[in-house]
Amino acid sequence: MATALKNLNEYNTASFADMSDKKFGIVVAEWHKDITDALSNGAIETLLKHGAQKENIFRNTVPGSFELTLGAQFLAQHEEIDAVICIGVVIKGDTKHDDYINHAVANGLTNVSLKYNKPVAFGLVTTNNLEQALDRAGGKHGNKGVEAAAAVIHMLSF
Protein backbone atom coordinates (compact mmCIF):
# COMPACT_ATOMS: atom_id res chain seq x y z
CA MET A 1 0.00 0.00 0.00
CA ALA A 2 1.29 3.44 -0.84
CA THR A 3 2.47 5.44 2.14
CA ALA A 4 0.23 8.30 1.05
CA LEU A 5 -2.73 6.03 1.88
CA LYS A 6 -1.44 4.75 5.24
CA ASN A 7 0.28 6.25 8.26
CA LEU A 8 3.52 4.41 8.96
CA ASN A 9 2.97 4.74 12.72
CA GLU A 10 -0.23 2.67 12.64
CA TYR A 11 0.19 -1.07 13.09
CA ASN A 12 -1.60 -3.99 14.71
CA THR A 13 -0.07 -5.20 17.99
CA ALA A 14 -2.54 -8.03 18.64
CA SER A 15 -0.01 -10.77 17.84
CA PHE A 16 3.05 -9.14 19.43
CA ALA A 17 4.98 -11.33 21.86
CA ASP A 18 7.15 -10.19 24.77
CA MET A 19 10.37 -8.62 23.43
CA SER A 20 12.18 -8.19 26.75
CA ASP A 21 14.69 -10.97 26.07
CA LYS A 22 15.26 -10.19 22.37
CA LYS A 23 18.34 -8.45 20.96
CA PHE A 24 18.12 -6.08 18.03
CA GLY A 25 20.71 -4.76 15.64
CA ILE A 26 20.02 -1.48 13.86
CA VAL A 27 22.09 -0.43 10.85
CA VAL A 28 21.75 3.24 9.96
CA ALA A 29 23.06 4.91 6.79
CA GLU A 30 24.85 8.20 7.42
CA TRP A 31 23.76 9.71 4.09
CA HIS A 32 20.90 12.15 4.87
CA LYS A 33 21.83 11.84 8.56
CA ASP A 34 19.09 14.18 9.80
CA ILE A 35 16.47 11.90 8.24
CA THR A 36 18.09 8.59 9.17
CA ASP A 37 18.52 9.74 12.77
CA ALA A 38 14.78 10.48 12.95
CA LEU A 39 14.01 7.07 11.45
CA SER A 40 16.41 5.32 13.83
CA ASN A 41 14.91 7.12 16.83
CA GLY A 42 11.44 6.01 15.72
CA ALA A 43 12.61 2.41 15.49
CA ILE A 44 14.30 2.49 18.90
CA GLU A 45 11.28 4.12 20.58
CA THR A 46 9.02 1.46 19.07
CA LEU A 47 11.22 -1.38 20.28
CA LEU A 48 11.31 0.09 23.79
CA LYS A 49 7.54 0.67 23.74
CA HIS A 50 7.04 -3.05 23.10
CA GLY A 51 9.33 -4.32 25.84
CA ALA A 52 12.82 -4.37 24.34
CA GLN A 53 15.56 -3.48 26.79
CA LYS A 54 17.77 -0.51 25.90
CA GLU A 55 20.91 -2.56 26.55
CA ASN A 56 19.69 -5.12 23.96
CA ILE A 57 19.54 -2.62 21.10
CA PHE A 58 22.78 -2.23 19.13
CA ARG A 59 23.00 0.68 16.67
CA ASN A 60 25.72 0.81 14.03
CA THR A 61 26.27 3.16 11.12
CA VAL A 62 27.34 2.63 7.53
CA PRO A 63 28.27 5.33 4.99
CA GLY A 64 25.20 5.04 2.77
CA SER A 65 22.17 2.92 1.92
CA PHE A 66 24.13 0.65 -0.42
CA GLU A 67 26.20 -0.51 2.56
CA LEU A 68 23.13 -1.51 4.61
CA THR A 69 23.28 -5.06 3.24
CA LEU A 70 26.77 -5.82 4.50
CA GLY A 71 26.08 -3.99 7.77
CA ALA A 72 23.00 -6.17 8.23
CA GLN A 73 25.02 -9.29 7.54
CA PHE A 74 27.70 -8.26 10.06
CA LEU A 75 24.98 -8.06 12.74
CA ALA A 76 22.86 -11.03 11.64
CA GLN A 77 25.81 -13.41 11.78
CA HIS A 78 25.91 -13.00 15.56
CA GLU A 79 23.80 -15.72 17.18
CA GLU A 80 22.64 -13.42 19.97
CA ILE A 81 21.05 -10.92 17.55
CA ASP A 82 17.40 -11.87 16.98
CA ALA A 83 16.51 -9.30 14.31
CA VAL A 84 18.07 -6.49 12.28
CA ILE A 85 16.49 -3.20 11.28
CA CYS A 86 18.04 -1.33 8.35
CA ILE A 87 17.50 2.42 8.05
CA GLY A 88 18.38 4.50 5.02
CA VAL A 89 17.20 7.09 2.52
CA VAL A 90 17.48 7.08 -1.25
CA ILE A 91 16.14 10.15 -3.04
CA LYS A 92 15.68 10.08 -6.78
CA GLY A 93 18.09 12.40 -8.54
CA ASP A 94 19.13 13.24 -12.08
CA THR A 95 20.44 9.73 -12.74
CA LYS A 96 19.05 6.22 -12.25
CA HIS A 97 21.25 5.55 -9.21
CA ASP A 98 18.17 5.17 -7.03
CA ASP A 99 16.88 2.23 -9.08
CA TYR A 100 20.17 0.39 -8.73
CA ILE A 101 20.60 1.09 -5.04
CA ASN A 102 16.99 0.30 -4.09
CA HIS A 103 17.02 -2.96 -6.02
CA ALA A 104 20.41 -4.03 -4.64
CA VAL A 105 19.44 -3.23 -1.04
CA ALA A 106 16.07 -4.98 -1.30
CA ASN A 107 17.62 -8.14 -2.73
CA GLY A 108 20.58 -8.02 -0.38
CA LEU A 109 18.48 -7.66 2.76
CA THR A 110 16.18 -10.46 1.65
CA ASN A 111 19.21 -12.70 1.16
CA VAL A 112 20.62 -11.82 4.60
CA SER A 113 17.28 -12.61 6.22
CA LEU A 114 17.06 -15.98 4.51
CA LYS A 115 20.73 -16.84 5.07
CA TYR A 116 20.53 -16.27 8.83
CA ASN A 117 16.84 -17.16 9.27
CA LYS A 118 16.20 -13.86 11.06
CA PRO A 119 13.92 -10.91 10.40
CA VAL A 120 15.74 -8.12 8.57
CA ALA A 121 13.57 -5.04 8.14
CA PHE A 122 13.66 -2.83 5.06
CA GLY A 123 13.50 0.61 6.67
CA LEU A 124 14.64 2.29 3.47
CA VAL A 125 12.81 5.47 2.50
CA THR A 126 12.77 5.67 -1.31
CA THR A 127 11.32 8.93 -2.55
CA ASN A 128 11.29 11.36 -5.45
CA ASN A 129 12.37 14.35 -3.36
CA LEU A 130 13.51 15.55 0.05
CA GLU A 131 10.02 16.68 1.11
CA GLN A 132 8.64 13.16 0.62
CA ALA A 133 11.51 11.73 2.67
CA LEU A 134 10.81 14.15 5.52
CA ASP A 135 7.11 13.22 5.36
CA ARG A 136 8.15 9.60 6.06
CA ALA A 137 10.64 10.45 8.83
CA GLY A 138 8.13 11.69 11.37
CA GLY A 139 6.19 13.99 9.07
CA LYS A 140 2.65 13.73 7.75
CA HIS A 141 3.01 10.06 6.77
CA GLY A 142 4.52 8.91 10.05
CA ASN A 143 7.93 7.29 10.49
CA LYS A 144 9.30 4.43 8.39
CA GLY A 145 11.56 3.48 11.31
CA VAL A 146 8.48 2.80 13.43
CA GLU A 147 7.09 0.59 10.67
CA ALA A 148 10.39 -1.32 10.34
CA ALA A 149 10.58 -1.98 14.09
CA ALA A 150 6.96 -3.11 14.18
CA ALA A 151 7.70 -5.48 11.29
CA VAL A 152 10.55 -7.26 13.11
CA ILE A 153 8.51 -7.47 16.31
CA HIS A 154 5.67 -9.02 14.33
CA MET A 155 8.03 -11.53 12.69
CA LEU A 156 9.66 -12.45 16.01
CA SER A 157 6.15 -13.11 17.34
CA PHE A 158 5.37 -15.44 14.42
PDB file of C-alpha atoms in Angstrom:
ATOM      1  CA  MET A   1       0.000   0.000   0.000  1.00  0.00           C
ATOM      2  CA  ALA A   2       1.289   3.442  -0.845  1.00  0.00           C
ATOM      3  CA  THR A   3       2.466   5.436   2.139  1.00  0.00           C
ATOM      4  CA  ALA A   4       0.232   8.295   1.052  1.00  0.00           C
ATOM      5  CA  LEU A   5      -2.726   6.027   1.880  1.00  0.00           C
ATOM      6  CA  LYS A   6      -1.438   4.747   5.244  1.00  0.00           C
ATOM      7  CA  ASN A   7       0.275   6.255   8.263  1.00  0.00           C
ATOM      8  CA  LEU A   8       3.525   4.412   8.963  1.00  0.00           C
ATOM      9  CA  ASN A   9       2.968   4.744  12.716  1.00  0.00           C
ATOM     10  CA  GLU A  10      -0.226   2.671  12.636  1.00  0.00           C
ATOM     11  CA  TYR A  11       0.188  -1.067  13.086  1.00  0.00           C
ATOM     12  CA  ASN A  12      -1.601  -3.994  14.709  1.00  0.00           C
ATOM     13  CA  THR A  13      -0.067  -5.200  17.991  1.00  0.00           C
ATOM     14  CA  ALA A  14      -2.537  -8.029  18.641  1.00  0.00           C
ATOM     15  CA  SER A  15      -0.014 -10.767  17.845  1.00  0.00           C
ATOM     16  CA  PHE A  16       3.055  -9.137  19.429  1.00  0.00           C
ATOM     17  CA  ALA A  17       4.976 -11.334  21.864  1.00  0.00           C
ATOM     18  CA  ASP A  18       7.148 -10.189  24.770  1.00  0.00           C
ATOM     19  CA  MET A  19      10.368  -8.620  23.426  1.00  0.00           C
ATOM     20  CA  SER A  20      12.180  -8.187  26.755  1.00  0.00           C
ATOM     21  CA  ASP A  21      14.687 -10.971  26.073  1.00  0.00           C
ATOM     22  CA  LYS A  22      15.261 -10.189  22.368  1.00  0.00           C
ATOM     23  CA  LYS A  23      18.338  -8.453  20.956  1.00  0.00           C
ATOM     24  CA  PHE A  24      18.116  -6.080  18.034  1.00  0.00           C
ATOM     25  CA  GLY A  25      20.709  -4.758  15.637  1.00  0.00           C
ATOM     26  CA  ILE A  26      20.015  -1.478  13.864  1.00  0.00           C
ATOM     27  CA  VAL A  27      22.087  -0.433  10.855  1.00  0.00           C
ATOM     28  CA  VAL A  28      21.751   3.245   9.955  1.00  0.00           C
ATOM     29  CA  ALA A  29      23.056   4.912   6.792  1.00  0.00           C
ATOM     30  CA  GLU A  30      24.854   8.198   7.423  1.00  0.00           C
ATOM     31  CA  TRP A  31      23.757   9.706   4.088  1.00  0.00           C
ATOM     32  CA  HIS A  32      20.898  12.148   4.867  1.00  0.00           C
ATOM     33  CA  LYS A  33      21.827  11.843   8.559  1.00  0.00           C
ATOM     34  CA  ASP A  34      19.085  14.179   9.797  1.00  0.00           C
ATOM     35  CA  ILE A  35      16.470  11.904   8.240  1.00  0.00           C
ATOM     36  CA  THR A  36      18.087   8.591   9.168  1.00  0.00           C
ATOM     37  CA  ASP A  37      18.525   9.735  12.769  1.00  0.00           C
ATOM     38  CA  ALA A  38      14.784  10.484  12.951  1.00  0.00           C
ATOM     39  CA  LEU A  39      14.007   7.070  11.451  1.00  0.00           C
ATOM     40  CA  SER A  40      16.407   5.325  13.831  1.00  0.00           C
ATOM     41  CA  ASN A  41      14.910   7.121  16.832  1.00  0.00           C
ATOM     42  CA  GLY A  42      11.436   6.014  15.724  1.00  0.00           C
ATOM     43  CA  ALA A  43      12.613   2.412  15.491  1.00  0.00           C
ATOM     44  CA  ILE A  44      14.299   2.487  18.898  1.00  0.00           C
ATOM     45  CA  GLU A  45      11.283   4.117  20.584  1.00  0.00           C
ATOM     46  CA  THR A  46       9.018   1.459  19.070  1.00  0.00           C
ATOM     47  CA  LEU A  47      11.223  -1.385  20.284  1.00  0.00           C
ATOM     48  CA  LEU A  48      11.314   0.086  23.789  1.00  0.00           C
ATOM     49  CA  LYS A  49       7.543   0.666  23.740  1.00  0.00           C
ATOM     50  CA  HIS A  50       7.042  -3.045  23.097  1.00  0.00           C
ATOM     51  CA  GLY A  51       9.331  -4.316  25.835  1.00  0.00           C
ATOM     52  CA  ALA A  52      12.816  -4.374  24.339  1.00  0.00           C
ATOM     53  CA  GLN A  53      15.556  -3.477  26.793  1.00  0.00           C
ATOM     54  CA  LYS A  54      17.766  -0.510  25.897  1.00  0.00           C
ATOM     55  CA  GLU A  55      20.908  -2.563  26.546  1.00  0.00           C
ATOM     56  CA  ASN A  56      19.689  -5.117  23.963  1.00  0.00           C
ATOM     57  CA  ILE A  57      19.545  -2.615  21.097  1.00  0.00           C
ATOM     58  CA  PHE A  58      22.783  -2.226  19.134  1.00  0.00           C
ATOM     59  CA  ARG A  59      22.998   0.679  16.670  1.00  0.00           C
ATOM     60  CA  ASN A  60      25.724   0.806  14.031  1.00  0.00           C
ATOM     61  CA  THR A  61      26.274   3.159  11.120  1.00  0.00           C
ATOM     62  CA  VAL A  62      27.344   2.626   7.530  1.00  0.00           C
ATOM     63  CA  PRO A  63      28.272   5.330   4.992  1.00  0.00           C
ATOM     64  CA  GLY A  64      25.195   5.037   2.775  1.00  0.00           C
ATOM     65  CA  SER A  65      22.165   2.923   1.923  1.00  0.00           C
ATOM     66  CA  PHE A  66      24.125   0.654  -0.420  1.00  0.00           C
ATOM     67  CA  GLU A  67      26.196  -0.510   2.556  1.00  0.00           C
ATOM     68  CA  LEU A  68      23.130  -1.507   4.608  1.00  0.00           C
ATOM     69  CA  THR A  69      23.280  -5.058   3.245  1.00  0.00           C
ATOM     70  CA  LEU A  70      26.772  -5.816   4.502  1.00  0.00           C
ATOM     71  CA  GLY A  71      26.077  -3.990   7.766  1.00  0.00           C
ATOM     72  CA  ALA A  72      22.996  -6.170   8.231  1.00  0.00           C
ATOM     73  CA  GLN A  73      25.022  -9.291   7.543  1.00  0.00           C
ATOM     74  CA  PHE A  74      27.699  -8.264  10.057  1.00  0.00           C
ATOM     75  CA  LEU A  75      24.979  -8.057  12.735  1.00  0.00           C
ATOM     76  CA  ALA A  76      22.857 -11.027  11.639  1.00  0.00           C
ATOM     77  CA  GLN A  77      25.811 -13.413  11.775  1.00  0.00           C
ATOM     78  CA  HIS A  78      25.915 -12.997  15.564  1.00  0.00           C
ATOM     79  CA  GLU A  79      23.804 -15.716  17.177  1.00  0.00           C
ATOM     80  CA  GLU A  80      22.643 -13.421  19.969  1.00  0.00           C
ATOM     81  CA  ILE A  81      21.053 -10.924  17.554  1.00  0.00           C
ATOM     82  CA  ASP A  82      17.403 -11.866  16.984  1.00  0.00           C
ATOM     83  CA  ALA A  83      16.512  -9.297  14.310  1.00  0.00           C
ATOM     84  CA  VAL A  84      18.072  -6.494  12.285  1.00  0.00           C
ATOM     85  CA  ILE A  85      16.494  -3.198  11.276  1.00  0.00           C
ATOM     86  CA  CYS A  86      18.038  -1.330   8.349  1.00  0.00           C
ATOM     87  CA  ILE A  87      17.497   2.416   8.053  1.00  0.00           C
ATOM     88  CA  GLY A  88      18.383   4.504   5.020  1.00  0.00           C
ATOM     89  CA  VAL A  89      17.200   7.091   2.524  1.00  0.00           C
ATOM     90  CA  VAL A  90      17.478   7.083  -1.255  1.00  0.00           C
ATOM     91  CA  ILE A  91      16.144  10.149  -3.041  1.00  0.00           C
ATOM     92  CA  LYS A  92      15.680  10.081  -6.784  1.00  0.00           C
ATOM     93  CA  GLY A  93      18.094  12.398  -8.541  1.00  0.00           C
ATOM     94  CA  ASP A  94      19.125  13.235 -12.080  1.00  0.00           C
ATOM     95  CA  THR A  95      20.440   9.730 -12.736  1.00  0.00           C
ATOM     96  CA  LYS A  96      19.046   6.219 -12.250  1.00  0.00           C
ATOM     97  CA  HIS A  97      21.249   5.553  -9.209  1.00  0.00           C
ATOM     98  CA  ASP A  98      18.168   5.175  -7.030  1.00  0.00           C
ATOM     99  CA  ASP A  99      16.876   2.232  -9.075  1.00  0.00           C
ATOM    100  CA  TYR A 100      20.168   0.393  -8.732  1.00  0.00           C
ATOM    101  CA  ILE A 101      20.595   1.093  -5.035  1.00  0.00           C
ATOM    102  CA  ASN A 102      16.988   0.304  -4.086  1.00  0.00           C
ATOM    103  CA  HIS A 103      17.023  -2.959  -6.019  1.00  0.00           C
ATOM    104  CA  ALA A 104      20.415  -4.032  -4.638  1.00  0.00           C
ATOM    105  CA  VAL A 105      19.441  -3.231  -1.041  1.00  0.00           C
ATOM    106  CA  ALA A 106      16.066  -4.975  -1.295  1.00  0.00           C
ATOM    107  CA  ASN A 107      17.620  -8.138  -2.727  1.00  0.00           C
ATOM    108  CA  GLY A 108      20.583  -8.024  -0.379  1.00  0.00           C
ATOM    109  CA  LEU A 109      18.483  -7.660   2.763  1.00  0.00           C
ATOM    110  CA  THR A 110      16.175 -10.463   1.646  1.00  0.00           C
ATOM    111  CA  ASN A 111      19.210 -12.699   1.159  1.00  0.00           C
ATOM    112  CA  VAL A 112      20.623 -11.824   4.596  1.00  0.00           C
ATOM    113  CA  SER A 113      17.275 -12.609   6.218  1.00  0.00           C
ATOM    114  CA  LEU A 114      17.056 -15.983   4.508  1.00  0.00           C
ATOM    115  CA  LYS A 115      20.733 -16.840   5.068  1.00  0.00           C
ATOM    116  CA  TYR A 116      20.529 -16.271   8.827  1.00  0.00           C
ATOM    117  CA  ASN A 117      16.842 -17.156   9.269  1.00  0.00           C
ATOM    118  CA  LYS A 118      16.199 -13.857  11.064  1.00  0.00           C
ATOM    119  CA  PRO A 119      13.915 -10.912  10.397  1.00  0.00           C
ATOM    120  CA  VAL A 120      15.739  -8.124   8.567  1.00  0.00           C
ATOM    121  CA  ALA A 121      13.567  -5.038   8.143  1.00  0.00           C
ATOM    122  CA  PHE A 122      13.662  -2.831   5.059  1.00  0.00           C
ATOM    123  CA  GLY A 123      13.500   0.613   6.673  1.00  0.00           C
ATOM    124  CA  LEU A 124      14.643   2.292   3.472  1.00  0.00           C
ATOM    125  CA  VAL A 125      12.813   5.468   2.496  1.00  0.00           C
ATOM    126  CA  THR A 126      12.769   5.667  -1.305  1.00  0.00           C
ATOM    127  CA  THR A 127      11.318   8.930  -2.549  1.00  0.00           C
ATOM    128  CA  ASN A 128      11.289  11.358  -5.446  1.00  0.00           C
ATOM    129  CA  ASN A 129      12.375  14.349  -3.359  1.00  0.00           C
ATOM    130  CA  LEU A 130      13.505  15.551   0.048  1.00  0.00           C
ATOM    131  CA  GLU A 131      10.018  16.676   1.106  1.00  0.00           C
ATOM    132  CA  GLN A 132       8.637  13.165   0.619  1.00  0.00           C
ATOM    133  CA  ALA A 133      11.505  11.733   2.672  1.00  0.00           C
ATOM    134  CA  LEU A 134      10.806  14.150   5.515  1.00  0.00           C
ATOM    135  CA  ASP A 135       7.111  13.215   5.355  1.00  0.00           C
ATOM    136  CA  ARG A 136       8.147   9.599   6.064  1.00  0.00           C
ATOM    137  CA  ALA A 137      10.635  10.447   8.825  1.00  0.00           C
ATOM    138  CA  GLY A 138       8.128  11.686  11.368  1.00  0.00           C
ATOM    139  CA  GLY A 139       6.186  13.989   9.066  1.00  0.00           C
ATOM    140  CA  LYS A 140       2.654  13.733   7.753  1.00  0.00           C
ATOM    141  CA  HIS A 141       3.007  10.059   6.766  1.00  0.00           C
ATOM    142  CA  GLY A 142       4.523   8.908  10.055  1.00  0.00           C
ATOM    143  CA  ASN A 143       7.925   7.290  10.490  1.00  0.00           C
ATOM    144  CA  LYS A 144       9.296   4.432   8.385  1.00  0.00           C
ATOM    145  CA  GLY A 145      11.565   3.477  11.306  1.00  0.00           C
ATOM    146  CA  VAL A 146       8.485   2.799  13.434  1.00  0.00           C
ATOM    147  CA  GLU A 147       7.095   0.589  10.673  1.00  0.00           C
ATOM    148  CA  ALA A 148      10.392  -1.315  10.343  1.00  0.00           C
ATOM    149  CA  ALA A 149      10.584  -1.980  14.091  1.00  0.00           C
ATOM    150  CA  ALA A 150       6.956  -3.111  14.176  1.00  0.00           C
ATOM    151  CA  ALA A 151       7.701  -5.478  11.288  1.00  0.00           C
ATOM    152  CA  VAL A 152      10.549  -7.262  13.113  1.00  0.00           C
ATOM    153  CA  ILE A 153       8.507  -7.466  16.313  1.00  0.00           C
ATOM    154  CA  HIS A 154       5.673  -9.023  14.333  1.00  0.00           C
ATOM    155  CA  MET A 155       8.035 -11.528  12.692  1.00  0.00           C
ATOM    156  CA  LEU A 156       9.658 -12.448  16.014  1.00  0.00           C
ATOM    157  CA  SER A 157       6.147 -13.107  17.337  1.00  0.00           C
ATOM    158  CA  PHE A 158       5.368 -15.442  14.421  1.00  0.00           C
TER     159      PHE A 158
END
